[in-house]
Amino acid sequence: MKRFQLGEFEEIVLLTVGVLHGNAYGVTIKDEIEQRLNREVSVGSLQITLRRLESKGFLKSTPGDSTESRRGRPKLFFEVTAYGKKALDYCKESRDELWKALPQMVLNLK
Amino acid sequence: MKSVEPPRFILRFLEWFCKPEYHADIEGDLLEIYDRRVEHWGRNRANLHLCKDVLFLFRPGIIRSAKIHQPLTSNGMIKSYFLMGWRNLWKNKLYSTLNVLGLTFGMVCFLLIGLYVYDELNFDTQHSNAERIYRVITHEKSPNNEATTVAAAGYMVAEDPTQTFANVERTTRMQRIGRANLVDPENPVNVQEAITVADEYLLQVFDFPLLEGDRRTALKEPNSIAITEELAMRIFGRTDVINKNLQFSHMDNPVKITAILKNHPKNSSFTFTSVLSESTRYSNEEFMREALSDWTSQNYTVYALLKPDANADSVSSKITRLVHANVTLEPGTKLSYNLQPLKDVHLKSDGIIDGARNANVDPIPQGNPVYVTVFLFTAILVLLIAGINYSNLTTARASSRLKEIGVRKVIGAVPGNLIGQFLVESFITIVIAFGVAVLIVAVLLPSFNEFANKKFLLFSSVGLGFWAAAAGLIIAMGLLSGGYAALLLSYFKPVSLLKGLVLKSGSDFSVRKALVVLQFTISTVMIIGTIVLFRQVHFLNESNLGFNKDLMVVIDVNVGKARSNFDWVKNEMSKIAAVEQVTVTSHVPGDWKTLVRVKLKKEGGSDQLHTAYVIGADKDFLATYGIELLKGRNFGNKNDTSAVLINEAAAKILGITHVSNEAVEIPQSARGSSFAPVYDDINASFKPRVVGIVKDFHFQSLRAKIEPLIIAYHDNPIYPIDYYSVKIQPQNIQATLEKLKAVMVANDEREPFEYHFLDEQLARFYIEDQRSQTILGWVALASVVIACLGLFGLATYSAQQRLKEIGVRKVLGANLLSIMALLSKDFVKLVLIACCFAFPVAWFGANWWLQEYAYHIDAEWWIFALAGVITTGIALLTVSYQAIKAALMTPVKTLRSE
């Protein structure tokens, strides 16, 4: 059943926001994904994904203070909502189910 | 450390396209990353990456939407109109379905008929010079005022007129010369084909599309031939056969294929599959001698391409003068020419004899302007009925929407808003209906094509204009009918609306009544039209033609041997057990081909010349066809070359009452326009004796009156035999045909066996009528269905409106029948009034159409009565469903709310 619409990249972003707990804004999220997953992330795709997740209700954002390093531009901090947590839970569970259902032989073959 | 400034333009670009609420923090992120990159990579590379990042940000989701800067009102309103419209349609599924169904029905009819009419009206327009091309028409009047109009002229008329006339750019002449055998010398397979001869300018005046070859030179050289791809496929099995040779069965030299023509479209007056260059004939001295002195033969179809600013009338009077300057006419004969525009050839050639048409040539598609007009009208009428339906249903529903309208008005909607709302609603309905209609048309198109003998594509480049026009017309119709409802609904006073006053049967209701009457008038007229058409076609098929058309096999004679050796062939055929009788003729009765006409007079009588048709036949003709001999004798066994039989009509105009070997004279100089130059050696007058008079029979279509006819002996100087007519027995027809074929092949193996059944051939006269009958029948059905859909909607509505009244009546003891009568009465009254209007209209229409036939049925009273009963019956059925439903309802339910 498709209860939560969560794409692969969306899932990664959502998880990363959770990982960064309290310090998740554009730059940190980008850095975190790039370091941990060793994959290039463009500002454009990250921003789009963040906004989409926010509009779906998985994330909520709060503007932070402006800092010198950003020439007066505010940071926008993201936080996983309860609904977002549910989505992640669902995601993990459904994956686990599938893993469990995988016959042993198939795994051995790998 | 002083920070490095990023390029300003790129940030401004970001600011320009980015949603304002996103802008600040995205820019912050970008700058933070930028600073880091400058530190890491240096300024230039950081700049480059920044540009890249911004460009990647330029995507939907981040780009600000354009409408934020526009005033909210109009867009928002239209959006809300659509939303409200959609909801309203969805809420009233019954009415919406009725509306869409009715409109769809109407549109499907309209589109199919429209395609047909469009095609008929656009005949021959595919030539880029079509506007400037004219066909030369000869008008001839004999001393006794017999007038003929022939679409042909003499050879010399087209002989380089650019020298003579300033306004003619080019002329071309063509002649259809009958059938010939065409053979590929390398792989001999006989193909019998009608051959057209044309001069080198044919392909320049007309731009028939060429697959291969040069149109300027293709028909220049002797022994050149241009063939269509279809013929190439038949002979060679492929189309890249340019420069290959073809052999004519009766010619010494092979001809070279110099051009491959694309197949003609269905809406073309040209049907030829091969064109032989006229120069092939130039070496024939006899032909040239005749041709160069031929001003009046009417053996050539001549087309003239005029210069852009030329006046057709002045050119045609020049032609007339030119011809008069070159020939001396018999006293009393009048001869004049005019130019018929190419676009008129298909529909406006009524009464014009296609004189250059020779024996054995396929007929050219000839349109009937009456049908085109009738179809155009019916198409528009059906659309009108559908439109009426729509506005009727919409206004009828008005009172259930009165509260909505009232609230809207109180909130501040001006009439404009409401009209907008209703228009959008009807727009949605129409677009849905149009979409469904186009789908249905797409599905029906293949079978429609087959039936109408057309080749329509749904969206071909030619048809785009048609589709644009049709869509425009349909939407205009829809908006008009929607607009009427919109206007009506938007002008009520809000206070009375909110008080819940029911819309009284005021002016709008009588308009609605009038519209219902109009709908049913149209439907009834169409039903009557269909019945009359059906009866007439039936009459034509069944009427006594004066000869026997059943079980008659007509076999074409193509090769000379079948003609000269006919005695042997006849004999062999007679030996077949299933063959009752065989005869040879030059034409067969009821032939669709142009019959030969001659001029003649009674010997010793006045010098007045009469025109008569000629059929050549042998002594078995009368018996085989069952034609009655009234006086005199049949042809005898001995050589009767100079004997003729005449029909009653001929006897009347010649004044022959007793057959006492009276002679008629057919002067050579006055042989008819369609005279086929077969026996050229006879220069003297042909003076046969009349040996018998036969009863009149219909040797032409029943559209024409029976004309004077001469039946000459088969061995006559006018026309050779061309057919075997074989009367067979009904058993094992296929086996009989095989045996007949064996005889023909035994006589000459090159002779292909071409045959048809006479009754099927005769039916081709009326194929257009039959087609129209079917089309009109379907349209009539559709119009009745549409009108009934409307009636059904109105009845449903009126039953709903009167539910309480019905409840009360039932409680007080009314029975089912009286309630049904109560509800049906009004509608049936309207339908009856419609019949009263329809009858006279249909009567005039039917009589007008029937005039076209020399032999026709009468528009009898019972046809009208039947049509009336049909419409009233269908209407009654439609209404009574609702009436019964309402009458059976438990009154408790309807009255509880009070």
PDB file of C-alpha atoms in Angstrom, chain A residues 33-96:
ATOM      1  CA  ILE A  33      24.931  13.815   2.351  1.00  0.00           C
ATOM      2  CA  GLU A  34      28.026  14.431   0.293  1.00  0.00           C
ATOM      3  CA  GLN A  35      30.314  13.147   3.041  1.00  0.00           C
ATOM      4  CA  ARG A  36      28.312  10.221   4.235  1.00  0.00           C
ATOM      5  CA  LEU A  37      27.051   8.926   0.939  1.00  0.00           C
ATOM      6  CA  ASN A  38      29.827  10.176  -1.262  1.00  0.00           C
ATOM      7  CA  ARG A  39      27.468  11.666  -3.772  1.00  0.00           C
ATOM      8  CA  GLU A  40      27.275  15.081  -5.328  1.00  0.00           C
ATOM      9  CA  VAL A  41      24.234  17.155  -4.352  1.00  0.00           C
ATOM     10  CA  SER A  42      23.304  20.330  -6.157  1.00  0.00           C
ATOM     11  CA  VAL A  43      21.721  23.207  -4.310  1.00  0.00           C
ATOM     12  CA  GLY A  44      18.843  23.135  -6.756  1.00  0.00           C
ATOM     13  CA  SER A  45      17.799  19.556  -6.256  1.00  0.00           C
ATOM     14  CA  LEU A  46      18.283  19.793  -2.513  1.00  0.00           C
ATOM     15  CA  GLN A  47      16.172  22.933  -2.235  1.00  0.00           C
ATOM     16  CA  ILE A  48      13.424  21.492  -4.378  1.00  0.00           C
ATOM     17  CA  THR A  49      13.358  18.349  -2.284  1.00  0.00           C
ATOM     18  CA  LEU A  50      13.338  20.255   0.999  1.00  0.00           C
ATOM     19  CA  ARG A  51      10.424  22.391  -0.119  1.00  0.00           C
ATOM     20  CA  ARG A  52       8.526  19.420  -1.414  1.00  0.00           C
ATOM     21  CA  LEU A  53       9.019  17.536   1.835  1.00  0.00           C
ATOM     22  CA  GLU A  54       7.856  20.588   3.687  1.00  0.00           C
ATOM     23  CA  SER A  55       4.740  20.912   1.575  1.00  0.00           C
ATOM     24  CA  LYS A  56       3.975  17.247   2.117  1.00  0.00           C
ATOM     25  CA  GLY A  57       4.263  17.843   5.825  1.00  0.00           C
ATOM     26  CA  PHE A  58       7.296  15.683   6.503  1.00  0.00           C
ATOM     27  CA  LEU A  59       9.459  18.666   7.419  1.00  0.00           C
ATOM     28  CA  LYS A  60       8.903  21.956   9.089  1.00  0.00           C
ATOM     29  CA  SER A  61      11.168  24.959   8.835  1.00  0.00           C
ATOM     30  CA  THR A  62      12.073  27.793  11.199  1.00  0.00           C
ATOM     31  CA  PRO A  63      14.119  30.796  10.167  1.00  0.00           C
ATOM     32  CA  GLY A  64      17.280  31.170  12.224  1.00  0.00           C
ATOM     33  CA  ASP A  65      19.289  34.293  12.997  1.00  0.00           C
ATOM     34  CA  SER A  66      21.311  35.948  10.328  1.00  0.00           C
ATOM     35  CA  THR A  67      25.021  35.473  10.628  1.00  0.00           C
ATOM     36  CA  GLU A  68      28.056  37.355   9.448  1.00  0.00           C
ATOM     37  CA  SER A  69      29.336  34.507   7.322  1.00  0.00           C
ATOM     38  CA  ARG A  70      26.171  34.635   5.218  1.00  0.00           C
ATOM     39  CA  ARG A  71      26.245  38.405   4.732  1.00  0.00           C
ATOM     40  CA  GLY A  72      23.106  38.923   6.690  1.00  0.00           C
ATOM     41  CA  ARG A  73      21.039  36.194   5.038  1.00  0.00           C
ATOM     42  CA  PRO A  74      19.079  34.049   7.489  1.00  0.00           C
ATOM     43  CA  LYS A  75      19.471  30.303   7.791  1.00  0.00           C
ATOM     44  CA  LEU A  76      16.376  28.202   7.397  1.00  0.00           C
ATOM     45  CA  PHE A  77      16.489  25.299   9.822  1.00  0.00           C
ATOM     46  CA  PHE A  78      14.572  22.131   9.074  1.00  0.00           C
ATOM     47  CA  GLU A  79      13.171  19.617  11.458  1.00  0.00           C
ATOM     48  CA  VAL A  80      11.453  16.303  10.894  1.00  0.00           C
ATOM     49  CA  THR A  81       7.789  16.429  11.878  1.00  0.00           C
ATOM     50  CA  ALA A  82       5.975  13.641  13.648  1.00  0.00           C
ATOM     51  CA  TYR A  83       4.357  12.762  10.331  1.00  0.00           C
ATOM     52  CA  GLY A  84       7.791  12.683   8.744  1.00  0.00           C
ATOM     53  CA  LYS A  85       8.973  10.279  11.420  1.00  0.00           C
ATOM     54  CA  LYS A  86       6.001   8.074  10.687  1.00  0.00           C
ATOM     55  CA  ALA A  87       6.884   8.115   7.018  1.00  0.00           C
ATOM     56  CA  LEU A  88      10.454   7.099   7.805  1.00  0.00           C
ATOM     57  CA  ASP A  89       9.231   4.376  10.131  1.00  0.00           C
ATOM     58  CA  TYR A  90       6.917   3.076   7.458  1.00  0.00           C
ATOM     59  CA  CYS A  91       9.706   3.146   4.954  1.00  0.00           C
ATOM     60  CA  LYS A  92      12.070   1.189   7.167  1.00  0.00           C
ATOM     61  CA  GLU A  93       9.456  -1.311   8.211  1.00  0.00           C
ATOM     62  CA  SER A  94       8.344  -2.004   4.708  1.00  0.00           C
ATOM     63  CA  ARG A  95      11.941  -2.500   3.602  1.00  0.00           C
ATOM     64  CA  ASP A  96      12.574  -4.810   6.573  1.00  0.00           C
TER      65      ASP A  96
END
